[in-house]
Amino acid sequence: MNLLPRVIFGVLLVVASMARAQAPVAVVLDLSGPARVQAPGQAGAALALLQTLPDGTVIELGGAARVALGYPREVLELQGAGRYRVGAQSVTALDAGARVRTQATPPASRLLILAPERVAQGAVRMRGTDSTELVLTQPRGTQWERGGLLFQWQGPAGRQRLELIDDQGELVASAELDRHEWSPPPVLRLDEGRDYVWRVSVSDAKGAPREARASFRLLPAEQRAALIEARPAPGASVAERTRYALALEQAGLQDEAQRVWRLLARERPALAERIVLAP
């Protein structure tokens, strides 16, 4: 009897089970005071802002420490000395002094669904370029709306050709330019929710051709309206604003998220070590 297929199937089941066990179920939205964390199979370490936590993680708070954990649809506050076990959908207090409560959030904010497994710690900063490198800086990813859309890039001087292509491969617009930016004419219609590719080509000082391309899409109106309605009010908690910044990033709205991150970093300097703020 050939046991190899059964062995392979058994290994695949174990790997799948481990992957599920290690997938993050919550993210640290705010933190004050001494707190340590021990994930399954790992040694204990200090808890950090924006750290993602798998099912089974144990958090230990000391003294007056307080932690806010973001789950897909709610924020849980942990307060009081003691240990807490992070579960797939909630947190369990393991000691008498440990307390868990659901943070009050506006109804519109509860419509935002946070995906802990997709948390990226801050937007990626564009690396520096020299004068011979062609780099498209904006727009990239999801854009808030068409109004004020500006195409900008860095690279060699000279005659620049820009082409804008829709998701069907059709040329939507083109321009010959002697500068590194272009604004779409008001008559140009760009549809929300569709993917667009734009590319720039130019010859450098030695006559060598250079080309770069990037993609973007316009946020659909209903998503934009939901994010506007869920925008934290003045005086909202750090946890609520951090959750909103992460929701913006997960929607691809890096520029909008950066505005929130900058303000948060002033209140929580430790955030500056966990995210990359664009210049």
mmCIF file with all atom_site columns, N, CA and C in Angstrom, residues 98-134:
data_model
loop_
_atom_site.group_PDB
_atom_site.id
_atom_site.type_symbol
_atom_site.label_atom_id
_atom_site.label_alt_id
_atom_site.label_comp_id
_atom_site.label_asym_id
_atom_site.label_entity_id
_atom_site.label_seq_id
_atom_site.pdbx_PDB_ins_code
_atom_site.Cartn_x
_atom_site.Cartn_y
_atom_site.Cartn_z
_atom_site.occupancy
_atom_site.B_iso_or_equiv
_atom_site.pdbx_formal_charge
_atom_site.auth_seq_id
_atom_site.auth_comp_id
_atom_site.auth_asym_id
_atom_site.auth_atom_id
_atom_site.pdbx_PDB_model_num
ATOM 1   N N  . ALA A 1 98  ? -7.596  42.010 35.659  1.00 0.00 ? 98  ALA A N  1
ATOM 2   C CA . ALA A 1 98  ? -7.625  42.342 34.226  1.00 0.00 ? 98  ALA A CA 1
ATOM 3   C C  . ALA A 1 98  ? -9.059  42.632 33.784  1.00 0.00 ? 98  ALA A C  1
ATOM 4   N N  . ARG A 1 99  ? -9.252  43.710 33.019  1.00 0.00 ? 99  ARG A N  1
ATOM 5   C CA . ARG A 1 99  ? -10.590 44.103 32.574  1.00 0.00 ? 99  ARG A CA 1
ATOM 6   C C  . ARG A 1 99  ? -10.581 44.347 31.063  1.00 0.00 ? 99  ARG A C  1
ATOM 7   N N  . VAL A 1 100 ? -11.632 43.891 30.395  1.00 0.00 ? 100 VAL A N  1
ATOM 8   C CA . VAL A 1 100 ? -11.789 44.069 28.950  1.00 0.00 ? 100 VAL A CA 1
ATOM 9   C C  . VAL A 1 100 ? -13.135 44.725 28.679  1.00 0.00 ? 100 VAL A C  1
ATOM 10  N N  . ARG A 1 101 ? -13.120 45.750 27.868  1.00 0.00 ? 101 ARG A N  1
ATOM 11  C CA . ARG A 1 101 ? -14.394 46.360 27.489  1.00 0.00 ? 101 ARG A CA 1
ATOM 12  C C  . ARG A 1 101 ? -14.342 46.792 26.030  1.00 0.00 ? 101 ARG A C  1
ATOM 13  N N  . THR A 1 102 ? -15.489 46.922 25.409  1.00 0.00 ? 102 THR A N  1
ATOM 14  C CA . THR A 1 102 ? -15.590 47.364 24.026  1.00 0.00 ? 102 THR A CA 1
ATOM 15  C C  . THR A 1 102 ? -15.593 48.886 24.000  1.00 0.00 ? 102 THR A C  1
ATOM 16  N N  . GLN A 1 103 ? -14.709 49.461 23.213  1.00 0.00 ? 103 GLN A N  1
ATOM 17  C CA . GLN A 1 103 ? -14.638 50.916 23.118  1.00 0.00 ? 103 GLN A CA 1
ATOM 18  C C  . GLN A 1 103 ? -15.824 51.451 22.345  1.00 0.00 ? 103 GLN A C  1
ATOM 19  N N  . ALA A 1 104 ? -16.433 52.496 22.879  1.00 0.00 ? 104 ALA A N  1
ATOM 20  C CA . ALA A 1 104 ? -17.568 53.112 22.191  1.00 0.00 ? 104 ALA A CA 1
ATOM 21  C C  . ALA A 1 104 ? -17.072 53.823 20.929  1.00 0.00 ? 104 ALA A C  1
ATOM 22  N N  . THR A 1 105 ? -17.690 53.525 19.805  1.00 0.00 ? 105 THR A N  1
ATOM 23  C CA . THR A 1 105 ? -17.329 54.159 18.537  1.00 0.00 ? 105 THR A CA 1
ATOM 24  C C  . THR A 1 105 ? -18.596 54.601 17.833  1.00 0.00 ? 105 THR A C  1
ATOM 25  N N  . PRO A 1 106 ? -18.522 55.669 17.025  1.00 0.00 ? 106 PRO A N  1
ATOM 26  C CA . PRO A 1 106 ? -19.699 56.128 16.277  1.00 0.00 ? 106 PRO A CA 1
ATOM 27  C C  . PRO A 1 106 ? -20.213 55.028 15.356  1.00 0.00 ? 106 PRO A C  1
ATOM 28  N N  . PRO A 1 107 ? -21.526 54.982 15.096  1.00 0.00 ? 107 PRO A N  1
ATOM 29  C CA . PRO A 1 107 ? -22.093 53.949 14.222  1.00 0.00 ? 107 PRO A CA 1
ATOM 30  C C  . PRO A 1 107 ? -21.408 53.868 12.858  1.00 0.00 ? 107 PRO A C  1
ATOM 31  N N  . ALA A 1 108 ? -21.089 55.022 12.259  1.00 0.00 ? 108 ALA A N  1
ATOM 32  C CA . ALA A 1 108 ? -20.457 55.009 10.933  1.00 0.00 ? 108 ALA A CA 1
ATOM 33  C C  . ALA A 1 108 ? -19.080 54.362 10.983  1.00 0.00 ? 108 ALA A C  1
ATOM 34  N N  . SER A 1 109 ? -18.361 54.575 12.088  1.00 0.00 ? 109 SER A N  1
ATOM 35  C CA . SER A 1 109 ? -17.023 53.996 12.220  1.00 0.00 ? 109 SER A CA 1
ATOM 36  C C  . SER A 1 109 ? -17.087 52.487 12.300  1.00 0.00 ? 109 SER A C  1
ATOM 37  N N  . ARG A 1 110 ? -18.177 51.946 12.847  1.00 0.00 ? 110 ARG A N  1
ATOM 38  C CA . ARG A 1 110 ? -18.300 50.505 12.980  1.00 0.00 ? 110 ARG A CA 1
ATOM 39  C C  . ARG A 1 110 ? -18.492 49.816 11.628  1.00 0.00 ? 110 ARG A C  1
ATOM 40  N N  . LEU A 1 111 ? -18.812 50.610 10.589  1.00 0.00 ? 111 LEU A N  1
ATOM 41  C CA . LEU A 1 111 ? -18.967 50.036 9.258   1.00 0.00 ? 111 LEU A CA 1
ATOM 42  C C  . LEU A 1 111 ? -17.612 49.745 8.610   1.00 0.00 ? 111 LEU A C  1
ATOM 43  N N  . LEU A 1 112 ? -16.548 50.351 9.155   1.00 0.00 ? 112 LEU A N  1
ATOM 44  C CA . LEU A 1 112 ? -15.212 50.071 8.624   1.00 0.00 ? 112 LEU A CA 1
ATOM 45  C C  . LEU A 1 112 ? -14.788 48.678 9.079   1.00 0.00 ? 112 LEU A C  1
ATOM 46  N N  . ILE A 1 113 ? -14.333 47.873 8.150   1.00 0.00 ? 113 ILE A N  1
ATOM 47  C CA . ILE A 1 113 ? -13.884 46.520 8.476   1.00 0.00 ? 113 ILE A CA 1
ATOM 48  C C  . ILE A 1 113 ? -12.369 46.467 8.370   1.00 0.00 ? 113 ILE A C  1
ATOM 49  N N  . LEU A 1 114 ? -11.718 46.320 9.508   1.00 0.00 ? 114 LEU A N  1
ATOM 50  C CA . LEU A 1 114 ? -10.265 46.254 9.547   1.00 0.00 ? 114 LEU A CA 1
ATOM 51  C C  . LEU A 1 114 ? -9.811  44.819 9.293   1.00 0.00 ? 114 LEU A C  1
ATOM 52  N N  . ALA A 1 115 ? -8.780  44.661 8.469   1.00 0.00 ? 115 ALA A N  1
ATOM 53  C CA . ALA A 1 115 ? -8.218  43.337 8.193   1.00 0.00 ? 115 ALA A CA 1
ATOM 54  C C  . ALA A 1 115 ? -6.840  43.251 8.842   1.00 0.00 ? 115 ALA A C  1
ATOM 55  N N  . PRO A 1 116 ? -6.733  42.700 10.070  1.00 0.00 ? 116 PRO A N  1
ATOM 56  C CA . PRO A 1 116 ? -5.430  42.646 10.758  1.00 0.00 ? 116 PRO A CA 1
ATOM 57  C C  . PRO A 1 116 ? -4.345  41.959 9.950   1.00 0.00 ? 116 PRO A C  1
ATOM 58  N N  . GLU A 1 117 ? -4.730  40.940 9.149   1.00 0.00 ? 117 GLU A N  1
ATOM 59  C CA . GLU A 1 117 ? -3.723  40.212 8.372   1.00 0.00 ? 117 GLU A CA 1
ATOM 60  C C  . GLU A 1 117 ? -3.163  41.046 7.226   1.00 0.00 ? 117 GLU A C  1
ATOM 61  N N  . ARG A 1 118 ? -3.791  42.213 6.942   1.00 0.00 ? 118 ARG A N  1
ATOM 62  C CA . ARG A 1 118 ? -3.310  43.064 5.856   1.00 0.00 ? 118 ARG A CA 1
ATOM 63  C C  . ARG A 1 118 ? -2.685  44.356 6.371   1.00 0.00 ? 118 ARG A C  1
ATOM 64  N N  . VAL A 1 119 ? -2.449  44.422 7.671   1.00 0.00 ? 119 VAL A N  1
ATOM 65  C CA . VAL A 1 119 ? -1.880  45.650 8.226   1.00 0.00 ? 119 VAL A CA 1
ATOM 66  C C  . VAL A 1 119 ? -0.459  45.825 7.724   1.00 0.00 ? 119 VAL A C  1
ATOM 67  N N  . ALA A 1 120 ? -0.202  46.956 7.106   1.00 0.00 ? 120 ALA A N  1
ATOM 68  C CA . ALA A 1 120 ? 1.159   47.325 6.686   1.00 0.00 ? 120 ALA A CA 1
ATOM 69  C C  . ALA A 1 120 ? 1.575   48.485 7.558   1.00 0.00 ? 120 ALA A C  1
ATOM 70  N N  . GLN A 1 121 ? 2.763   48.427 8.091   1.00 0.00 ? 121 GLN A N  1
ATOM 71  C CA . GLN A 1 121 ? 3.183   49.451 9.058   1.00 0.00 ? 121 GLN A CA 1
ATOM 72  C C  . GLN A 1 121 ? 3.643   50.705 8.335   1.00 0.00 ? 121 GLN A C  1
ATOM 73  N N  . GLY A 1 122 ? 2.662   51.505 7.940   1.00 0.00 ? 122 GLY A N  1
ATOM 74  C CA . GLY A 1 122 ? 2.963   52.784 7.317   1.00 0.00 ? 122 GLY A CA 1
ATOM 75  C C  . GLY A 1 122 ? 3.168   52.665 5.831   1.00 0.00 ? 122 GLY A C  1
ATOM 76  N N  . ALA A 1 123 ? 3.055   53.810 5.166   1.00 0.00 ? 123 ALA A N  1
ATOM 77  C CA . ALA A 1 123 ? 3.252   53.853 3.724   1.00 0.00 ? 123 ALA A CA 1
ATOM 78  C C  . ALA A 1 123 ? 4.733   53.763 3.391   1.00 0.00 ? 123 ALA A C  1
ATOM 79  N N  . VAL A 1 124 ? 5.021   53.228 2.231   1.00 0.00 ? 124 VAL A N  1
ATOM 80  C CA . VAL A 1 124 ? 6.409   53.081 1.801   1.00 0.00 ? 124 VAL A CA 1
ATOM 81  C C  . VAL A 1 124 ? 6.886   54.384 1.175   1.00 0.00 ? 124 VAL A C  1
ATOM 82  N N  . ARG A 1 125 ? 7.997   54.849 1.640   1.00 0.00 ? 125 ARG A N  1
ATOM 83  C CA . ARG A 1 125 ? 8.551   56.089 1.109   1.00 0.00 ? 125 ARG A CA 1
ATOM 84  C C  . ARG A 1 125 ? 9.261   55.817 -0.209  1.00 0.00 ? 125 ARG A C  1
ATOM 85  N N  . MET A 1 126 ? 9.050   56.694 -1.185  1.00 0.00 ? 126 MET A N  1
ATOM 86  C CA . MET A 1 126 ? 9.740   56.558 -2.467  1.00 0.00 ? 126 MET A CA 1
ATOM 87  C C  . MET A 1 126 ? 11.228  56.830 -2.269  1.00 0.00 ? 126 MET A C  1
ATOM 88  N N  . ARG A 1 127 ? 12.050  55.918 -2.738  1.00 0.00 ? 127 ARG A N  1
ATOM 89  C CA . ARG A 1 127 ? 13.486  56.098 -2.563  1.00 0.00 ? 127 ARG A CA 1
ATOM 90  C C  . ARG A 1 127 ? 14.001  57.209 -3.470  1.00 0.00 ? 127 ARG A C  1
ATOM 91  N N  . GLY A 1 128 ? 15.131  57.758 -3.103  1.00 0.00 ? 128 GLY A N  1
ATOM 92  C CA . GLY A 1 128 ? 15.724  58.829 -3.887  1.00 0.00 ? 128 GLY A CA 1
ATOM 93  C C  . GLY A 1 128 ? 16.175  58.352 -5.253  1.00 0.00 ? 128 GLY A C  1
ATOM 94  N N  . THR A 1 129 ? 16.179  59.218 -6.213  1.00 0.00 ? 129 THR A N  1
ATOM 95  C CA . THR A 1 129 ? 16.592  58.861 -7.556  1.00 0.00 ? 129 THR A CA 1
ATOM 96  C C  . THR A 1 129 ? 17.629  59.842 -8.057  1.00 0.00 ? 129 THR A C  1
ATOM 97  N N  . ASP A 1 130 ? 18.450  59.383 -9.026  1.00 0.00 ? 130 ASP A N  1
ATOM 98  C CA . ASP A 1 130 ? 19.373  60.306 -9.664  1.00 0.00 ? 130 ASP A CA 1
ATOM 99  C C  . ASP A 1 130 ? 18.709  60.845 -10.929 1.00 0.00 ? 130 ASP A C  1
ATOM 100 N N  . SER A 1 131 ? 19.397  61.744 -11.620 1.00 0.00 ? 131 SER A N  1
ATOM 101 C CA . SER A 1 131 ? 18.791  62.457 -12.739 1.00 0.00 ? 131 SER A CA 1
ATOM 102 C C  . SER A 1 131 ? 18.577  61.576 -13.959 1.00 0.00 ? 131 SER A C  1
ATOM 103 N N  . THR A 1 132 ? 19.153  60.368 -13.976 1.00 0.00 ? 132 THR A N  1
ATOM 104 C CA . THR A 1 132 ? 18.988  59.508 -15.141 1.00 0.00 ? 132 THR A CA 1
ATOM 105 C C  . THR A 1 132 ? 17.911  58.448 -14.928 1.00 0.00 ? 132 THR A C  1
ATOM 106 N N  . GLU A 1 133 ? 17.373  58.350 -13.726 1.00 0.00 ? 133 GLU A N  1
ATOM 107 C CA . GLU A 1 133 ? 16.382  57.328 -13.421 1.00 0.00 ? 133 GLU A CA 1
ATOM 108 C C  . GLU A 1 133 ? 14.983  57.900 -13.580 1.00 0.00 ? 133 GLU A C  1
ATOM 109 N N  . LEU A 1 134 ? 14.101  57.163 -14.209 1.00 0.00 ? 134 LEU A N  1
ATOM 110 C CA . LEU A 1 134 ? 12.729  57.607 -14.441 1.00 0.00 ? 134 LEU A CA 1
ATOM 111 C C  . LEU A 1 134 ? 11.812  56.931 -13.430 1.00 0.00 ? 134 LEU A C  1
#
